[in-house]
Amino acid sequence: TTTTRSESSQGQERKMATTGAFGDFRKAEEDEVKILMKFKDDISKKLEAEIKTLEVKGVKTQVVAGTNYIFHVEADAQPVHVKIWGKLDQTHELTSVTKP
């Protein structure tokens, strides 16, 4: 396994997950938040409730055949974990919504 680092758009170093393992929760980058927000309606359906607010508290990633994201969010002030698979073809799939 290897750990890689990349530069964010603000010039700050962004630690990426170790290949094959999830890293720790960290502040989500703007592009990661955009990925999550594409699934807001789907998250509402999984929770069987219309979400009015969705606030990202953190994200952790796992590098596999693509990237798995686990977002720690507050959906209308309720903690939720949202898992999304970022595929190699740059598409994304919502894989789970759970209450921690």
mmCIF file of N, CA and C in Angstrom, residues 14-99:
data_model
loop_
_atom_site.group_PDB
_atom_site.id
_atom_site.type_symbol
_atom_site.label_atom_id
_atom_site.label_comp_id
_atom_site.label_asym_id
_atom_site.label_seq_id
_atom_site.Cartn_x
_atom_site.Cartn_y
_atom_site.Cartn_z
ATOM 1 N N ARG A 14 -3.329 18.178 0.295
ATOM 2 C CA ARG A 14 -4.496 17.348 0.624
ATOM 3 C C ARG A 14 -4.022 15.913 0.718
ATOM 4 N N LYS A 15 -4.183 15.300 1.880
ATOM 5 C CA LYS A 15 -3.775 13.916 2.066
ATOM 6 C C LYS A 15 -4.822 12.990 1.475
ATOM 7 N N MET A 16 -4.404 12.099 0.627
ATOM 8 C CA MET A 16 -5.295 11.127 0.010
ATOM 9 C C MET A 16 -5.254 9.843 0.837
ATOM 10 N N ALA A 17 -6.235 8.996 0.656
ATOM 11 C CA ALA A 17 -6.312 7.740 1.400
ATOM 12 C C ALA A 17 -5.197 6.801 0.971
ATOM 13 N N THR A 18 -4.788 5.959 1.909
ATOM 14 C CA THR A 18 -3.858 4.895 1.587
ATOM 15 C C THR A 18 -4.585 3.906 0.688
ATOM 16 N N THR A 19 -3.915 3.437 -0.347
ATOM 17 C CA THR A 19 -4.540 2.511 -1.284
ATOM 18 C C THR A 19 -5.083 1.298 -0.532
ATOM 19 N N GLY A 20 -6.373 1.002 -0.741
ATOM 20 C CA GLY A 20 -6.996 -0.155 -0.139
ATOM 21 C C GLY A 20 -7.558 0.051 1.257
ATOM 22 N N ALA A 21 -7.291 1.190 1.882
ATOM 23 C CA ALA A 21 -7.797 1.440 3.239
ATOM 24 C C ALA A 21 -8.429 2.827 3.293
ATOM 25 N N PHE A 22 -9.436 2.981 4.163
ATOM 26 C CA PHE A 22 -10.014 4.310 4.350
ATOM 27 C C PHE A 22 -9.078 5.144 5.202
ATOM 28 N N GLY A 23 -8.955 6.419 4.847
ATOM 29 C CA GLY A 23 -8.219 7.365 5.679
ATOM 30 C C GLY A 23 -9.136 7.849 6.794
ATOM 31 N N ASP A 24 -8.682 8.859 7.522
ATOM 32 C CA ASP A 24 -9.491 9.465 8.580
ATOM 33 C C ASP A 24 -10.454 10.473 7.974
ATOM 34 N N PHE A 25 -11.523 10.816 8.729
ATOM 35 C CA PHE A 25 -12.409 11.885 8.280
ATOM 36 C C PHE A 25 -11.619 13.182 8.238
ATOM 37 N N ARG A 26 -11.864 13.984 7.215
ATOM 38 C CA ARG A 26 -11.218 15.284 7.022
ATOM 39 C C ARG A 26 -12.230 16.225 6.407
ATOM 40 N N LYS A 27 -11.862 17.491 6.301
ATOM 41 C CA LYS A 27 -12.731 18.483 5.657
ATOM 42 C C LYS A 27 -12.864 18.130 4.180
ATOM 43 N N ALA A 28 -14.089 18.140 3.676
ATOM 44 C CA ALA A 28 -14.342 17.811 2.268
ATOM 45 C C ALA A 28 -13.933 18.967 1.365
ATOM 46 N N GLU A 29 -13.351 18.635 0.240
ATOM 47 C CA GLU A 29 -13.010 19.622 -0.782
ATOM 48 C C GLU A 29 -14.271 19.983 -1.566
ATOM 49 N N GLU A 30 -14.249 21.110 -2.245
ATOM 50 C CA GLU A 30 -15.409 21.593 -3.009
ATOM 51 C C GLU A 30 -15.892 20.570 -4.036
ATOM 52 N N ASP A 31 -14.962 19.915 -4.743
ATOM 53 C CA ASP A 31 -15.359 18.933 -5.757
ATOM 54 C C ASP A 31 -16.027 17.710 -5.122
ATOM 55 N N GLU A 32 -15.615 17.345 -3.910
ATOM 56 C CA GLU A 32 -16.234 16.222 -3.225
ATOM 57 C C GLU A 32 -17.652 16.571 -2.772
ATOM 58 N N VAL A 33 -17.842 17.790 -2.292
ATOM 59 C CA VAL A 33 -19.180 18.238 -1.885
ATOM 60 C C VAL A 33 -20.123 18.224 -3.090
ATOM 61 N N LYS A 34 -19.626 18.634 -4.259
ATOM 62 C CA LYS A 34 -20.447 18.615 -5.474
ATOM 63 C C LYS A 34 -20.891 17.196 -5.820
ATOM 64 N N ILE A 35 -20.001 16.224 -5.637
ATOM 65 C CA ILE A 35 -20.356 14.822 -5.889
ATOM 66 C C ILE A 35 -21.507 14.416 -4.970
ATOM 67 N N LEU A 36 -21.382 14.720 -3.684
ATOM 68 C CA LEU A 36 -22.426 14.370 -2.716
ATOM 69 C C LEU A 36 -23.755 15.023 -3.073
ATOM 70 N N MET A 37 -23.731 16.299 -3.390
ATOM 71 C CA MET A 37 -24.972 17.041 -3.624
ATOM 72 C C MET A 37 -25.746 16.536 -4.839
ATOM 73 N N LYS A 38 -25.070 15.881 -5.781
ATOM 74 C CA LYS A 38 -25.776 15.283 -6.918
ATOM 75 C C LYS A 38 -26.759 14.207 -6.461
ATOM 76 N N PHE A 39 -26.532 13.666 -5.257
ATOM 77 C CA PHE A 39 -27.347 12.561 -4.755
ATOM 78 C C PHE A 39 -28.327 12.981 -3.664
ATOM 79 N N LYS A 40 -28.552 14.278 -3.482
ATOM 80 C CA LYS A 40 -29.425 14.755 -2.400
ATOM 81 C C LYS A 40 -30.820 14.127 -2.474
ATOM 82 N N ASP A 41 -31.425 14.105 -3.650
ATOM 83 C CA ASP A 41 -32.766 13.510 -3.796
ATOM 84 C C ASP A 41 -32.751 12.016 -3.490
ATOM 85 N N ASP A 42 -31.705 11.318 -3.927
ATOM 86 C CA ASP A 42 -31.594 9.884 -3.663
ATOM 87 C C ASP A 42 -31.405 9.616 -2.170
ATOM 88 N N ILE A 43 -30.650 10.473 -1.501
ATOM 89 C CA ILE A 43 -30.454 10.347 -0.057
ATOM 90 C C ILE A 43 -31.792 10.540 0.653
ATOM 91 N N SER A 44 -32.562 11.519 0.216
ATOM 92 C CA SER A 44 -33.903 11.741 0.790
ATOM 93 C C SER A 44 -34.764 10.492 0.658
ATOM 94 N N LYS A 45 -34.729 9.869 -0.520
ATOM 95 C CA LYS A 45 -35.527 8.658 -0.740
ATOM 96 C C LYS A 45 -35.092 7.531 0.190
ATOM 97 N N LYS A 46 -33.780 7.356 0.349
ATOM 98 C CA LYS A 46 -33.269 6.293 1.224
ATOM 99 C C LYS A 46 -33.671 6.537 2.676
ATOM 100 N N LEU A 47 -33.696 7.813 3.089
ATOM 101 C CA LEU A 47 -34.071 8.155 4.460
ATOM 102 C C LEU A 47 -35.577 8.254 4.629
ATOM 103 N N GLU A 48 -36.305 8.157 3.520
ATOM 104 C CA GLU A 48 -37.764 8.276 3.495
ATOM 105 C C GLU A 48 -38.216 9.588 4.131
ATOM 106 N N ALA A 49 -37.514 10.659 3.776
ATOM 107 C CA ALA A 49 -37.847 11.998 4.284
ATOM 108 C C ALA A 49 -37.284 13.035 3.328
ATOM 109 N N GLU A 50 -37.998 14.138 3.164
ATOM 110 C CA GLU A 50 -37.494 15.216 2.320
ATOM 111 C C GLU A 50 -36.448 15.997 3.114
ATOM 112 N N ILE A 51 -35.226 16.027 2.598
ATOM 113 C CA ILE A 51 -34.136 16.729 3.274
ATOM 114 C C ILE A 51 -34.161 18.196 2.877
ATOM 115 N N LYS A 52 -34.216 19.053 3.870
ATOM 116 C CA LYS A 52 -34.156 20.497 3.611
ATOM 117 C C LYS A 52 -32.724 21.001 3.659
ATOM 118 N N THR A 53 -31.933 20.513 4.628
ATOM 119 C CA THR A 53 -30.530 20.917 4.731
ATOM 120 C C THR A 53 -29.642 19.685 4.762
ATOM 121 N N LEU A 54 -28.509 19.786 4.091
ATOM 122 C CA LEU A 54 -27.520 18.713 4.039
ATOM 123 C C LEU A 54 -26.157 19.364 4.236
ATOM 124 N N GLU A 55 -25.582 19.189 5.415
ATOM 125 C CA GLU A 55 -24.308 19.831 5.753
ATOM 126 C C GLU A 55 -23.220 18.771 5.893
ATOM 127 N N VAL A 56 -22.139 18.926 5.123
ATOM 128 C CA VAL A 56 -21.027 17.982 5.162
ATOM 129 C C VAL A 56 -20.143 18.311 6.359
ATOM 130 N N LYS A 57 -19.958 17.329 7.226
ATOM 131 C CA LYS A 57 -19.103 17.484 8.401
ATOM 132 C C LYS A 57 -17.704 16.919 8.158
ATOM 133 N N GLY A 58 -17.586 15.976 7.214
ATOM 134 C CA GLY A 58 -16.290 15.378 6.908
ATOM 135 C C GLY A 58 -16.438 14.309 5.849
ATOM 136 N N VAL A 59 -15.297 13.885 5.323
ATOM 137 C CA VAL A 59 -15.268 12.818 4.328
ATOM 138 C C VAL A 59 -14.011 11.998 4.543
ATOM 139 N N LYS A 60 -14.118 10.705 4.245
ATOM 140 C CA LYS A 60 -12.920 9.880 4.178
ATOM 141 C C LYS A 60 -12.993 9.084 2.888
ATOM 142 N N THR A 61 -11.832 8.755 2.345
ATOM 143 C CA THR A 61 -11.783 8.104 1.041
ATOM 144 C C THR A 61 -10.981 6.817 1.099
ATOM 145 N N GLN A 62 -11.298 5.950 0.139
ATOM 146 C CA GLN A 62 -10.594 4.687 -0.037
ATOM 147 C C GLN A 62 -10.316 4.539 -1.525
ATOM 148 N N VAL A 63 -9.043 4.378 -1.873
ATOM 149 C CA VAL A 63 -8.669 4.205 -3.263
ATOM 150 C C VAL A 63 -8.730 2.720 -3.594
ATOM 151 N N VAL A 64 -9.612 2.382 -4.549
ATOM 152 C CA VAL A 64 -9.787 1.002 -5.029
ATOM 153 C C VAL A 64 -9.835 1.090 -6.548
ATOM 154 N N ALA A 65 -10.713 0.362 -7.202
ATOM 155 C CA ALA A 65 -10.929 0.537 -8.637
ATOM 156 C C ALA A 65 -11.807 1.784 -8.774
ATOM 157 N N GLY A 66 -11.198 2.936 -8.570
ATOM 158 C CA GLY A 66 -11.897 4.207 -8.441
ATOM 159 C C GLY A 66 -11.676 4.701 -7.023
ATOM 160 N N THR A 67 -12.650 5.424 -6.473
ATOM 161 C CA THR A 67 -12.543 5.941 -5.112
ATOM 162 C C THR A 67 -13.875 5.772 -4.402
ATOM 163 N N ASN A 68 -13.838 5.194 -3.205
ATOM 164 C CA ASN A 68 -15.007 5.159 -2.346
ATOM 165 C C ASN A 68 -14.947 6.368 -1.427
ATOM 166 N N TYR A 69 -16.081 7.040 -1.268
ATOM 167 C CA TYR A 69 -16.197 8.180 -0.369
ATOM 168 C C TYR A 69 -17.199 7.821 0.717
ATOM 169 N N ILE A 70 -16.865 8.101 1.962
ATOM 170 C CA ILE A 70 -17.850 8.055 3.035
ATOM 171 C C ILE A 70 -17.955 9.476 3.575
ATOM 172 N N PHE A 71 -19.127 10.065 3.377
ATOM 173 C CA PHE A 71 -19.392 11.420 3.846
ATOM 174 C C PHE A 71 -20.105 11.338 5.188
ATOM 175 N N HIS A 72 -19.612 12.077 6.160
ATOM 176 C CA HIS A 72 -20.336 12.250 7.427
ATOM 177 C C HIS A 72 -21.097 13.558 7.265
ATOM 178 N N VAL A 73 -22.414 13.470 7.240
ATOM 179 C CA VAL A 73 -23.240 14.656 6.997
ATOM 180 C C VAL A 73 -24.305 14.793 8.081
ATOM 181 N N GLU A 74 -24.872 15.979 8.149
ATOM 182 C CA GLU A 74 -26.065 16.199 8.940
ATOM 183 C C GLU A 74 -27.190 16.507 7.971
ATOM 184 N N ALA A 75 -28.183 15.639 7.961
ATOM 185 C CA ALA A 75 -29.374 15.810 7.128
ATOM 186 C C ALA A 75 -30.472 16.309 8.042
ATOM 187 N N ASP A 76 -30.813 17.591 7.903
ATOM 188 C CA ASP A 76 -31.773 18.220 8.818
ATOM 189 C C ASP A 76 -31.381 17.965 10.271
ATOM 190 N N ALA A 77 -30.091 18.189 10.577
ATOM 191 C CA ALA A 77 -29.497 18.086 11.917
ATOM 192 C C ALA A 77 -29.396 16.644 12.436
ATOM 193 N N GLN A 78 -29.671 15.642 11.591
ATOM 194 C CA GLN A 78 -29.536 14.240 11.976
ATOM 195 C C GLN A 78 -28.265 13.669 11.342
ATOM 196 N N PRO A 79 -27.373 13.028 12.134
ATOM 197 C CA PRO A 79 -26.136 12.486 11.555
ATOM 198 C C PRO A 79 -26.416 11.309 10.617
ATOM 199 N N VAL A 80 -25.740 11.320 9.480
ATOM 200 C CA VAL A 80 -25.907 10.278 8.458
ATOM 201 C C VAL A 80 -24.555 10.034 7.801
ATOM 202 N N HIS A 81 -24.285 8.782 7.441
ATOM 203 C CA HIS A 81 -23.117 8.452 6.632
ATOM 204 C C HIS A 81 -23.605 8.067 5.238
ATOM 205 N N VAL A 82 -23.007 8.691 4.233
ATOM 206 C CA VAL A 82 -23.365 8.443 2.834
ATOM 207 C C VAL A 82 -22.141 7.889 2.126
ATOM 208 N N LYS A 83 -22.282 6.713 1.533
ATOM 209 C CA LYS A 83 -21.172 6.093 0.809
ATOM 210 C C LYS A 83 -21.440 6.191 -0.693
ATOM 211 N N ILE A 84 -20.445 6.699 -1.411
ATOM 212 C CA ILE A 84 -20.529 6.882 -2.863
ATOM 213 C C ILE A 84 -19.286 6.273 -3.499
ATOM 214 N N TRP A 85 -19.497 5.541 -4.577
ATOM 215 C CA TRP A 85 -18.385 4.961 -5.334
ATOM 216 C C TRP A 85 -18.104 5.839 -6.542
ATOM 217 N N GLY A 86 -16.890 6.370 -6.610
ATOM 218 C CA GLY A 86 -16.424 7.114 -7.779
ATOM 219 C C GLY A 86 -15.737 6.135 -8.710
ATOM 220 N N LYS A 87 -16.380 5.852 -9.839
ATOM 221 C CA LYS A 87 -15.878 4.850 -10.773
ATOM 222 C C LYS A 87 -14.731 5.403 -11.620
ATOM 223 N N LEU A 88 -13.993 4.502 -12.229
ATOM 224 C CA LEU A 88 -12.862 4.898 -13.068
ATOM 225 C C LEU A 88 -13.294 5.729 -14.272
ATOM 226 N N ASP A 89 -14.534 5.561 -14.727
ATOM 227 C CA ASP A 89 -15.010 6.325 -15.886
ATOM 228 C C ASP A 89 -15.552 7.712 -15.478
ATOM 229 N N GLN A 90 -15.270 8.122 -14.231
ATOM 230 C CA GLN A 90 -15.652 9.430 -13.688
ATOM 231 C C GLN A 90 -17.140 9.566 -13.371
ATOM 232 N N THR A 91 -17.899 8.464 -13.383
ATOM 233 C CA THR A 91 -19.288 8.489 -12.938
ATOM 234 C C THR A 91 -19.313 8.076 -11.471
ATOM 235 N N HIS A 92 -20.444 8.318 -10.815
ATOM 236 C CA HIS A 92 -20.572 8.026 -9.393
ATOM 237 C C HIS A 92 -21.850 7.253 -9.114
ATOM 238 N N GLU A 93 -21.805 6.424 -8.070
ATOM 239 C CA GLU A 93 -22.957 5.616 -7.690
ATOM 240 C C GLU A 93 -23.138 5.683 -6.173
ATOM 241 N N LEU A 94 -24.347 5.999 -5.743
ATOM 242 C CA LEU A 94 -24.695 5.992 -4.324
ATOM 243 C C LEU A 94 -24.789 4.528 -3.888
ATOM 244 N N THR A 95 -23.983 4.125 -2.896
ATOM 245 C CA THR A 95 -23.988 2.732 -2.497
ATOM 246 C C THR A 95 -24.669 2.481 -1.153
ATOM 247 N N SER A 96 -24.692 3.485 -0.249
ATOM 248 C CA SER A 96 -25.421 3.285 0.997
ATOM 249 C C SER A 96 -25.658 4.603 1.725
ATOM 250 N N VAL A 97 -26.711 4.599 2.536
ATOM 251 C CA VAL A 97 -27.047 5.720 3.412
ATOM 252 C C VAL A 97 -27.391 5.085 4.753
ATOM 253 N N THR A 98 -26.608 5.404 5.789
ATOM 254 C CA THR A 98 -26.822 4.792 7.098
ATOM 255 C C THR A 98 -26.779 5.852 8.188
ATOM 256 N N LYS A 99 -27.440 5.547 9.284
ATOM 257 C CA LYS A 99 -27.371 6.409 10.466
ATOM 258 C C LYS A 99 -26.355 5.793 11.417
#
